[in-house]
CSV table of C-alpha atoms and ligand atoms in Angstrom, one decimal:
chain,number,residue,atom,x,y,z
A,5,MET,CA,-0.4,7.9,25.4
A,6,GLY,CA,-1.7,4.4,24.8
A,7,PHE,CA,0.1,1.1,24.2
A,8,GLY,CA,-2.8,-1.2,23.3
A,9,PHE,CA,-4.4,-4.0,25.2
A,10,LEU,CA,-1.2,-6.0,25.9
A,11,ALA,CA,1.3,-5.2,28.7
A,12,LEU,CA,4.9,-6.0,27.6
A,13,PRO,CA,7.6,-6.6,30.2
A,14,ASP,CA,10.5,-4.1,30.5
A,15,ALA,CA,13.0,-6.8,29.5
A,16,ALA,CA,15.4,-7.4,26.7
A,17,GLY,CA,14.0,-10.9,26.2
A,18,TYR,CA,10.5,-12.3,26.4
A,19,VAL,CA,8.2,-14.9,24.9
A,20,LEU,CA,4.9,-14.1,23.2
A,21,GLU,CA,3.2,-17.4,24.3
A,22,ASP,CA,0.6,-19.2,22.3
A,23,ALA,CA,0.2,-16.6,19.5
A,24,THR,CA,-2.0,-17.2,16.5
A,25,VAL,CA,0.0,-16.3,13.4
A,26,PRO,CA,-0.8,-16.5,9.6
A,27,ALA,CA,1.3,-19.5,8.5
A,28,SER,CA,2.1,-17.7,5.2
A,29,LEU,CA,3.8,-14.9,7.2
A,30,VAL,CA,6.2,-17.2,9.0
A,31,ALA,CA,9.7,-17.1,7.4
A,32,GLY,CA,11.2,-20.5,7.5
A,33,HIS,CA,9.8,-23.6,9.3
A,34,VAL,CA,6.1,-23.4,10.2
A,35,PRO,CA,6.0,-24.9,13.7
A,36,THR,CA,2.5,-26.5,13.7
A,37,GLN,CA,-0.2,-27.6,11.2
A,38,PRO,CA,-2.1,-24.6,9.8
A,39,ARG,CA,-5.9,-24.4,10.1
A,40,ASP,CA,-7.5,-21.9,7.8
A,41,GLY,CA,-4.1,-20.4,7.2
A,42,LEU,CA,-3.3,-19.9,10.9
A,43,VAL,CA,-0.9,-21.6,13.2
A,44,ARG,CA,-0.3,-21.4,17.0
A,45,ALA,CA,3.3,-20.5,18.0
A,46,ASP,CA,5.5,-19.1,20.7
A,47,ILE,CA,7.5,-16.1,19.4
A,48,ILE,CA,10.8,-15.5,21.3
A,49,VAL,CA,11.9,-11.8,21.2
A,50,ARG,CA,15.5,-10.9,22.2
A,51,ASP,CA,17.3,-7.6,21.9
A,52,GLY,CA,14.7,-6.1,19.5
A,53,ARG,CA,14.7,-9.1,17.2
A,54,VAL,CA,12.7,-12.3,16.8
A,55,ALA,CA,15.0,-15.0,18.0
A,56,ALA,CA,12.7,-18.0,17.2
A,57,VAL,CA,9.2,-18.9,16.1
A,58,GLY,CA,8.4,-22.3,17.7
A,59,ALA,CA,5.6,-24.6,18.6
A,60,PRO,CA,3.7,-23.6,21.7
A,61,GLY,CA,5.5,-24.9,24.8
A,62,ALA,CA,8.6,-25.8,22.9
A,63,PRO,CA,11.9,-25.7,25.0
A,64,ARG,CA,13.2,-22.2,25.3
A,65,PRO,CA,16.2,-20.5,26.9
A,66,GLU,CA,15.9,-19.8,30.6
A,67,GLY,CA,15.2,-16.4,32.1
A,68,LEU,CA,12.8,-15.1,29.5
A,69,ALA,CA,9.7,-13.2,30.7
A,70,ALA,CA,6.4,-14.8,29.6
A,71,VAL,CA,3.7,-12.9,27.8
A,72,PRO,CA,0.6,-15.1,27.5
A,73,LEU,CA,-1.4,-14.2,24.4
A,74,ASP,CA,-4.1,-16.9,24.8
A,75,GLY,CA,-4.4,-17.1,21.0
A,76,SER,CA,-4.2,-13.4,20.1
A,77,MET,CA,-3.2,-12.9,16.5
A,78,VAL,CA,0.3,-11.6,15.6
A,79,PHE,CA,1.1,-10.1,12.3
A,80,PRO,CA,4.4,-8.7,11.1
A,81,CYS,CA,4.2,-4.9,10.6
A,82,PHE,CA,2.3,-4.0,7.4
A,83,VAL,CA,3.7,-2.8,4.1
A,84,ASP,CA,1.7,-0.3,2.2
A,85,ALA,CA,2.7,-0.4,-1.4
A,86,HIS,CA,0.6,2.4,-2.9
A,87,THR,CA,-0.3,5.6,-1.1
A,88,HIS,CA,-0.5,9.4,-1.9
A,89,LEU,CA,1.0,11.1,1.2
A,90,ASP,CA,1.2,14.4,-0.7
A,91,LYS,CA,-2.5,14.5,-1.5
A,92,GLY,CA,-3.7,13.1,1.9
A,93,HIS,CA,-6.0,15.0,4.2
A,94,ILE,CA,-6.8,18.0,1.9
A,95,TRP,CA,-10.5,17.1,2.1
A,96,PRO,CA,-11.6,20.0,4.5
A,97,ARG,CA,-10.6,22.5,1.8
A,98,ALA,CA,-10.8,20.4,-1.4
A,99,SER,CA,-13.7,18.0,-1.3
A,100,ASN,CA,-14.9,16.1,-4.4
A,101,PRO,CA,-18.1,17.8,-5.7
A,102,ASP,CA,-19.7,14.7,-7.1
A,103,GLY,CA,-17.5,11.7,-6.0
A,104,THR,CA,-16.3,11.0,-9.6
A,105,PHE,CA,-12.9,10.5,-11.0
A,106,PRO,CA,-13.0,13.7,-13.1
A,107,GLY,CA,-14.3,15.6,-10.1
A,108,ALA,CA,-11.3,14.3,-8.1
A,109,LEU,CA,-8.8,15.2,-10.8
A,110,ALA,CA,-10.1,18.8,-11.0
A,111,ALA,CA,-10.3,19.3,-7.2
A,112,VAL,CA,-6.8,18.0,-6.6
A,113,GLY,CA,-5.3,20.0,-9.5
A,114,ALA,CA,-6.8,23.2,-8.2
A,115,ASP,CA,-5.7,22.6,-4.6
A,116,ARG,CA,-2.2,21.7,-5.7
A,117,GLU,CA,-1.7,24.9,-7.6
A,118,ARG,CA,-3.1,27.0,-4.8
A,119,ASN,CA,-1.8,25.4,-1.6
A,120,TRP,CA,0.9,22.7,-1.9
A,121,SER,CA,3.8,24.6,-0.4
A,122,ALA,CA,6.5,22.6,1.4
A,123,ASP,CA,5.0,23.6,4.8
A,124,ASP,CA,1.5,22.4,3.7
A,125,VAL,CA,2.7,19.1,2.2
A,126,ARG,CA,5.0,18.5,5.2
A,127,ALA,CA,2.2,18.9,7.7
A,128,ARG,CA,-0.2,16.6,5.9
A,129,MET,CA,2.5,13.9,5.2
A,130,THR,CA,3.6,13.9,8.8
A,131,PHE,CA,0.0,13.5,10.0
A,132,ALA,CA,-0.5,10.6,7.7
A,133,LEU,CA,2.7,8.9,8.7
A,134,LYS,CA,1.9,9.3,12.4
A,135,ALA,CA,-1.4,7.4,11.8
A,136,ALA,CA,0.3,4.7,9.7
A,137,HIS,CA,2.9,4.2,12.4
A,138,ALA,CA,0.3,3.9,15.1
A,139,TYR,CA,-1.6,1.3,13.2
A,140,GLY,CA,1.5,-0.8,12.7
A,141,THR,CA,2.8,-0.1,9.2
A,142,ALA,CA,6.6,-0.2,8.9
A,143,ALA,CA,7.1,0.5,5.1
A,144,ILE,CA,5.3,2.8,2.6
A,145,ARG,CA,5.6,3.6,-1.0
A,146,THR,CA,4.0,6.9,-1.9
A,147,HIS,CA,3.3,8.4,-5.3
A,148,LEU,CA,4.2,12.1,-5.6
A,149,ASP,CA,2.3,14.3,-8.0
A,150,SER,CA,5.1,15.3,-10.3
A,151,ILE,CA,3.6,18.0,-12.4
A,152,PRO,CA,6.6,20.2,-13.4
A,153,ALA,CA,5.6,23.1,-11.0
A,154,GLN,CA,5.4,20.7,-8.0
A,155,ILE,CA,8.6,18.6,-8.5
A,156,ASP,CA,11.0,21.0,-6.8
A,157,ILE,CA,8.7,21.3,-3.8
A,158,SER,CA,7.6,17.7,-3.1
A,159,TRP,CA,10.7,15.7,-3.9
A,160,PRO,CA,13.3,17.5,-1.7
A,161,LEU,CA,10.7,17.5,1.0
A,162,PHE,CA,10.1,13.8,0.6
A,163,ALA,CA,13.9,13.2,1.0
A,164,GLU,CA,13.9,15.2,4.2
A,165,ILE,CA,10.9,13.4,5.6
A,166,ARG,CA,12.3,10.0,4.7
A,167,GLU,CA,15.3,10.8,6.8
A,168,GLU,CA,13.2,12.0,9.7
A,169,TRP,CA,11.2,8.8,9.7
A,170,ARG,CA,14.1,6.4,9.2
A,171,GLY,CA,13.7,3.7,11.9
A,172,ARG,CA,10.0,4.1,12.2
A,173,ILE,CA,8.7,3.9,8.6
A,174,ASP,CA,10.8,2.9,5.6
A,175,LEU,CA,9.8,5.3,2.8
A,176,GLN,CA,9.9,5.1,-1.0
A,177,ALA,CA,8.5,7.5,-3.6
A,178,SER,CA,7.5,7.2,-7.2
A,179,SER,CA,6.8,10.0,-9.6
A,180,LEU,CA,3.2,10.5,-10.9
A,181,CYS,CA,1.9,12.4,-13.9
A,182,GLY,CA,-0.3,11.7,-16.9
A,183,ILE,CA,1.2,9.9,-19.8
A,184,ASP,CA,0.6,13.1,-21.9
A,185,ILE,CA,2.8,15.1,-19.5
A,186,ALA,CA,5.5,12.4,-19.4
A,187,VAL,CA,6.1,12.7,-23.1
A,188,GLU,CA,6.7,16.5,-23.0
A,189,PRO,CA,10.2,17.4,-24.2
A,190,GLY,CA,12.7,17.1,-21.4
A,191,TYR,CA,10.3,15.9,-18.8
A,192,LEU,CA,11.5,12.4,-18.3
A,193,ASP,CA,15.2,13.3,-18.2
A,194,ARG,CA,14.5,15.9,-15.5
A,195,MET,CA,12.2,13.6,-13.6
A,196,ALA,CA,14.7,10.8,-13.7
A,197,ALA,CA,17.5,13.0,-12.3
A,198,VAL,CA,15.2,14.2,-9.5
A,199,ALA,CA,14.0,10.7,-8.6
A,200,LYS,CA,17.5,9.3,-8.8
A,201,ALA,CA,18.8,12.0,-6.4
A,202,ALA,CA,16.0,11.3,-4.0
A,203,GLY,CA,16.3,7.5,-4.2
A,204,GLY,CA,12.9,7.2,-5.8
A,205,GLY,CA,11.4,5.7,-8.9
A,206,LEU,CA,9.5,6.7,-12.1
A,207,GLY,CA,5.9,6.3,-12.9
A,208,CYS,CA,2.9,7.7,-14.7
A,209,VAL,CA,-0.8,7.3,-15.2
A,210,THR,CA,-1.6,5.2,-18.3
A,211,TYR,CA,-4.8,5.5,-20.3
A,212,MET,CA,-5.8,5.3,-23.9
A,213,SER,CA,-3.9,8.4,-25.2
A,214,PRO,CA,-2.3,8.5,-28.7
A,215,ASN,CA,0.9,9.2,-26.7
A,216,LEU,CA,0.7,5.8,-24.9
A,217,PRO,CA,2.8,3.6,-27.1
A,218,GLY,CA,5.6,6.1,-27.6
A,219,GLY,CA,5.4,7.3,-24.1
A,220,LEU,CA,5.8,3.8,-22.6
A,221,ASP,CA,8.9,3.2,-24.8
A,222,ALA,CA,10.3,6.5,-23.6
A,223,ILE,CA,9.6,5.8,-19.9
A,224,PHE,CA,11.1,2.3,-20.2
A,225,ARG,CA,14.2,3.6,-21.9
A,226,THR,CA,14.7,6.4,-19.3
A,227,ALA,CA,14.2,4.1,-16.4
A,228,ILE,CA,16.6,1.5,-17.8
A,229,ASP,CA,19.3,4.1,-18.5
A,230,ALA,CA,18.9,5.7,-15.1
A,231,GLY,CA,18.6,2.4,-13.2
A,232,LEU,CA,15.2,3.3,-11.7
A,233,PRO,CA,12.2,1.2,-10.8
A,234,LEU,CA,8.8,1.7,-12.4
A,235,ASP,CA,5.3,2.0,-10.9
A,236,PHE,CA,2.2,2.8,-13.0
A,237,HIS,CA,-1.4,3.8,-12.3
A,238,VAL,CA,-3.1,1.7,-15.0
A,239,ASP,CA,-6.6,1.8,-16.6
A,240,GLU,CA,-8.5,3.3,-13.6
A,241,THR,CA,-11.7,3.1,-15.5
A,242,LEU,CA,-14.5,0.6,-16.4
A,243,ASP,CA,-14.1,1.3,-20.1
A,244,PRO,CA,-13.4,-2.2,-21.5
A,245,THR,CA,-11.4,-0.8,-24.4
A,246,ALA,CA,-8.7,0.5,-21.9
A,247,ASP,CA,-5.8,-2.0,-22.3
A,248,SER,CA,-2.7,-0.1,-21.2
A,249,LEU,CA,-2.0,-3.0,-18.8
A,250,ARG,CA,-1.3,-5.3,-21.7
A,251,GLN,CA,0.8,-2.6,-23.4
A,252,ILE,CA,2.9,-2.1,-20.3
A,253,ALA,CA,3.5,-5.9,-20.0
A,254,GLU,CA,4.5,-6.0,-23.7
A,255,ALA,CA,6.8,-3.0,-23.2
A,256,ALA,CA,8.5,-4.8,-20.3
A,257,ILE,CA,9.0,-7.9,-22.4
A,258,ARG,CA,10.2,-5.8,-25.4
A,259,HIS,CA,12.7,-3.8,-23.3
A,260,ARG,CA,13.9,-7.0,-21.5
A,261,TRP,CA,13.1,-5.4,-18.2
A,262,SER,CA,13.6,-8.6,-16.2
A,263,ALA,CA,17.3,-8.5,-17.1
A,264,THR,CA,17.9,-5.0,-15.9
A,265,GLY,CA,18.0,-5.6,-12.2
A,266,ASN,CA,15.8,-2.5,-11.7
A,267,GLY,CA,13.3,-4.3,-9.5
A,268,THR,CA,9.8,-5.4,-10.0
A,269,ILE,CA,7.4,-3.2,-12.1
A,270,VAL,CA,4.3,-2.5,-10.0
A,271,VAL,CA,1.0,-1.8,-11.7
A,272,GLY,CA,-1.9,-0.4,-9.8
A,273,HIS,CA,-5.7,-0.4,-10.2
A,274,CYS,CA,-6.1,-2.3,-13.6
A,275,CYS,CA,-9.9,-1.8,-13.2
A,276,SER,CA,-10.9,-2.2,-16.9
A,277,LEU,CA,-9.7,-5.8,-16.8
A,278,SER,CA,-12.8,-6.6,-14.8
A,279,MET,CA,-14.9,-5.5,-17.7
A,280,GLN,CA,-13.2,-7.3,-20.6
A,281,ALA,CA,-14.1,-10.5,-22.5
A,282,ASP,CA,-12.5,-13.6,-21.2
A,283,ASP,CA,-10.2,-14.2,-24.2
A,284,VAL,CA,-8.9,-10.6,-23.9
A,285,VAL,CA,-8.3,-11.2,-20.1
A,286,GLN,CA,-6.4,-14.4,-20.7
A,287,THR,CA,-4.0,-12.8,-23.2
A,288,THR,CA,-3.3,-9.9,-20.8
A,289,LEU,CA,-2.8,-12.3,-17.9
A,290,ASP,CA,-0.3,-14.3,-20.0
A,291,ARG,CA,1.6,-11.1,-20.8
A,292,ILE,CA,1.7,-10.0,-17.1
A,293,ALA,CA,3.0,-13.3,-16.0
A,294,GLU,CA,5.6,-13.4,-18.7
A,295,ALA,CA,6.7,-9.8,-17.9
A,296,GLY,CA,6.8,-10.5,-14.1
A,297,LEU,CA,4.7,-7.5,-13.2
A,298,ALA,CA,3.3,-7.2,-9.6
A,299,VAL,CA,-0.3,-6.0,-9.4
A,300,VAL,CA,-1.7,-3.8,-6.5
A,301,SER,CA,-5.4,-3.5,-6.1
A,302,LEU,CA,-6.8,-0.4,-4.3
A,303,PRO,CA,-10.2,-1.7,-3.3
A,304,MET,CA,-11.5,1.1,-1.1
A,305,CYS,CA,-10.6,3.8,-3.7
A,306,ASN,CA,-12.2,1.7,-6.5
A,307,MET,CA,-15.4,1.3,-4.5
A,308,TYR,CA,-15.6,5.1,-4.0
A,309,LEU,CA,-14.9,6.2,-7.6
A,310,GLN,CA,-15.9,3.4,-9.9
A,311,ASP,CA,-19.4,3.2,-11.4
A,312,ARG,CA,-20.6,6.3,-9.6
A,313,GLN,CA,-23.5,8.1,-11.2
A,314,ALA,CA,-25.8,10.4,-9.3
A,315,GLY,CA,-29.1,8.7,-8.3
A,316,ARG,CA,-28.0,5.3,-9.6
A,317,THR,CA,-26.9,2.4,-7.4
A,318,PRO,CA,-23.4,1.3,-8.3
A,319,ARG,CA,-23.2,-2.2,-9.8
A,320,ARG,CA,-19.7,-2.8,-11.2
A,321,ARG,CA,-17.1,-2.4,-8.5
A,322,GLY,CA,-13.9,-2.1,-10.5
A,323,VAL,CA,-11.5,-4.3,-8.4
A,324,THR,CA,-9.1,-6.1,-10.7
A,325,LEU,CA,-8.8,-9.9,-11.1
A,326,LEU,CA,-6.6,-10.8,-8.2
A,327,HIS,CA,-7.7,-14.4,-7.9
A,328,GLU,CA,-7.1,-15.2,-11.5
A,329,MET,CA,-3.7,-13.5,-11.3
A,330,LYS,CA,-2.7,-15.3,-8.2
A,331,ALA,CA,-3.6,-18.6,-9.7
A,332,ARG,CA,-1.1,-17.9,-12.5
A,333,GLY,CA,1.7,-17.0,-10.0
A,334,ILE,CA,1.4,-13.3,-10.6
A,335,ALA,CA,2.4,-11.3,-7.4
A,336,VAL,CA,-0.8,-9.6,-6.1
A,337,MET,CA,-1.2,-7.0,-3.4
A,338,VAL,CA,-3.7,-4.6,-1.8
A,339,ALA,CA,-2.9,-1.1,-0.5
A,340,SER,CA,-4.4,2.0,0.9
A,341,ASP,CA,-4.3,4.5,-1.9
A,342,ASN,CA,-5.8,7.9,-1.1
A,343,THR,CA,-6.7,9.2,2.3
A,344,ARG,CA,-9.3,12.0,2.9
A,345,ASP,CA,-8.7,13.6,-0.5
A,346,PRO,CA,-10.9,14.0,-3.6
A,347,PHE,CA,-10.0,10.5,-4.8
A,348,TYR,CA,-11.2,8.9,-1.6
A,349,ALA,CA,-13.1,10.8,1.1
A,350,TYR,CA,-12.1,8.4,3.9
A,351,GLY,CA,-9.1,6.2,4.9
A,352,ASP,CA,-6.4,6.6,7.5
A,353,LEU,CA,-3.5,4.4,6.3
A,354,ASP,CA,-4.7,1.5,8.5
A,355,MET,CA,-3.6,-1.6,6.5
A,356,LEU,CA,-5.8,-3.8,8.7
A,357,GLU,CA,-8.7,-1.8,7.4
A,358,THR,CA,-7.4,-2.3,3.9
A,359,TYR,CA,-7.1,-6.1,4.5
A,360,ARG,CA,-10.5,-6.3,6.1
A,361,GLU,CA,-12.2,-4.4,3.2
A,362,ALA,CA,-10.2,-6.5,0.7
A,363,THR,CA,-11.5,-9.6,2.4
A,364,ARG,CA,-15.1,-8.5,1.9
A,365,ILE,CA,-14.7,-6.9,-1.5
A,366,LEU,CA,-12.3,-9.4,-3.1
A,367,HIS,CA,-13.2,-12.5,-1.1
A,368,PHE,CA,-9.9,-13.2,0.6
A,369,ASP,CA,-11.5,-16.1,2.5
A,370,HIS,CA,-12.9,-19.6,2.2
A,371,PRO,CA,-10.1,-20.4,2.3
A,372,VAL,CA,-7.9,-17.5,3.5
A,373,GLY,CA,-4.8,-19.4,2.4
A,374,ASP,CA,-1.9,-17.1,1.9
A,375,TRP,CA,-3.9,-13.9,1.2
A,376,PRO,CA,-2.4,-12.2,4.3
A,377,ARG,CA,0.8,-11.9,2.2
A,378,ALA,CA,-1.0,-9.4,-0.1
A,379,ALA,CA,-0.7,-6.7,2.7
A,380,THR,CA,2.7,-7.7,4.0
A,381,ALA,CA,5.2,-10.1,2.4
A,382,THR,CA,4.3,-9.6,-1.3
A,383,PRO,CA,4.5,-5.8,-1.2
A,384,ALA,CA,7.8,-6.1,0.7
A,385,GLU,CA,9.2,-8.2,-2.1
A,386,ALA,CA,7.7,-6.3,-5.0
A,387,CYS,CA,8.9,-2.9,-3.7
A,388,GLY,CA,12.2,-4.1,-2.2
A,389,PHE,CA,11.6,-3.5,1.5
A,390,ALA,CA,14.1,-6.1,2.7
A,391,GLY,CA,13.3,-8.0,5.9
A,392,ARG,CA,9.7,-6.7,6.0
A,393,GLY,CA,6.3,-8.4,5.9
A,394,VAL,CA,7.2,-11.7,7.6
A,395,ILE,CA,8.0,-13.0,11.1
A,396,GLY,CA,11.2,-15.0,11.4
A,397,ALA,CA,14.4,-15.6,13.3
A,398,GLY,CA,16.9,-12.8,13.0
A,399,LEU,CA,14.3,-10.2,11.7
A,400,ALA,CA,13.4,-7.1,13.6
A,401,ALA,CA,10.7,-7.7,16.2
A,402,ASP,CA,8.3,-5.4,14.4
A,403,LEU,CA,4.9,-7.0,15.1
A,404,VAL,CA,1.2,-6.1,15.5
A,405,VAL,CA,-0.7,-8.0,18.2
A,406,PHE,CA,-4.5,-8.0,17.9
A,407,ARG,CA,-6.9,-9.1,20.6
A,408,GLY,CA,-8.8,-11.1,18.0
A,409,ARG,CA,-7.8,-14.8,17.9
A,410,SER,CA,-9.3,-15.9,14.6
A,411,TRP,CA,-10.3,-14.4,11.2
A,412,THR,CA,-13.8,-13.7,12.3
A,413,GLU,CA,-12.7,-12.0,15.6
A,414,LEU,CA,-10.0,-10.1,13.8
A,415,LEU,CA,-12.1,-8.8,10.9
A,416,ALA,CA,-15.4,-8.2,12.7
A,417,ARG,CA,-13.9,-5.3,14.8
A,418,PRO,CA,-11.5,-2.5,14.0
A,419,GLN,CA,-8.9,-3.8,16.6
A,420,SER,CA,-8.5,-0.3,17.8
A,421,ASP,CA,-6.8,-1.6,21.0
A,422,ARG,CA,-4.0,-3.4,19.1
A,423,THR,CA,-0.5,-3.4,20.5
A,424,VAL,CA,2.3,-2.4,18.0
A,425,ILE,CA,5.7,-3.7,18.8
A,426,ARG,CA,8.7,-2.0,17.1
A,427,GLY,CA,12.2,-3.3,17.9
A,428,GLY,CA,10.7,-5.4,20.7
A,429,ARG,CA,9.0,-2.5,22.4
A,430,ALA,CA,5.4,-1.4,22.4
A,431,ILE,CA,5.0,2.0,20.8
A,432,ASP,CA,2.4,4.7,21.6
A,433,THR,CA,-0.6,4.0,19.3
A,434,THR,CA,-2.4,7.2,19.9
A,435,LEU,CA,-3.6,8.6,16.6
A,436,PRO,CA,-3.0,12.2,15.6
A,437,ASP,CA,-5.8,14.6,16.2
A,438,TYR,CA,-7.5,16.1,13.1
A,439,ARG,CA,-7.4,19.4,14.9
A,440,ASP,CA,-3.6,19.4,14.4
A,441,LEU,CA,-4.3,20.2,10.7
A,442,ASP,CA,-6.8,23.0,11.3
A,443,ARG,CA,-4.2,25.7,10.9
A,444,LEU,CA,-3.9,24.7,7.2
A,445,TRP,CA,-7.3,26.0,6.4
A,446,SER,CA,-8.3,28.4,9.2
B,13,LIG,ZN1,-3.0,5.9,-6.5
């Protein structure tokens, strides 16, 4: 058992005194003047909820225990908008032979056919969720490989696991298959029924297939008829001719998606945009903004897969154009993506790691501004996790307290001694032991 560096009182009410909080993550009035996106605040916690976020030393109700933070940073619990809980942690039996995208596709496909029983997927999903919970994530959207033979295994299992984890991690799922499978007769109707029954959404991988235009229309029609949200894997390549991102935005406009009430369309990766000519980029960004798409970058997975050639140093890193998007008012996010599977050999669903790597890879600094929203408030809004990703009066006291007091202290170290508060109480932050999974391949 371990509860991090901070000792919390055994009391229904207490004050986290002199916390350092990202100003962009305070819901409502920001109590002091931000410096580099940060403010000092006292956070009053009562009966599992945040009662107030006020200036340090502001008048407070009597009888509350004091917890001096001396500047320690406090985040709301993280929201991870793009993961693959069903693929996670298969690396010991299904590594990527050469670290490439085709190598990943082949290795995962073979492992799925051979090994993805309900028991196998459950063990790995549970392991991943334990880690995410211990790191301070409170909401996750996962994609589920939805090749026809896998649908009846993974989706009912997901619905069970979502119930088991209710109150610890809010879970959403989105279907995943290539656009060429999505257009097979009967597939979308079946998938929509399954996703609807499980409270999930529809998605697919889009790339330059002859089936793309017709497939997109079919997916949009199906999602609108069934009242389902959409989430796409888009142009995960450095080929500049890949422009399915623009085609998705145009389909959303053509189908009048914004009037459907089916939520925000999320598009992930969008790597080829980083390789396109400026006029092409500008047109696509115009369409994304008009369509109201939300974009999620998966920087760690991009760094691993993109521009990999044996014996040659990678030069083009594949992350999409988040700064340009954000400047236009497009919702932008970062998320974990794969964990210890052939698409990414590493990763553990620690959103602080994702944010730290995003800061380095995508330059979320100088100034930091409201970039912290990309791992918290924006994914909560885009995915529809109500009440998540911000700190404010009346919201659950679901907080992560770091020893670090500033951006440099926070991001220079992994913050392995963080304290995670859920419903006002510190939770056990012990990570699951990899040995727990050994039975799956011994
Ligand atoms: Zn993904």
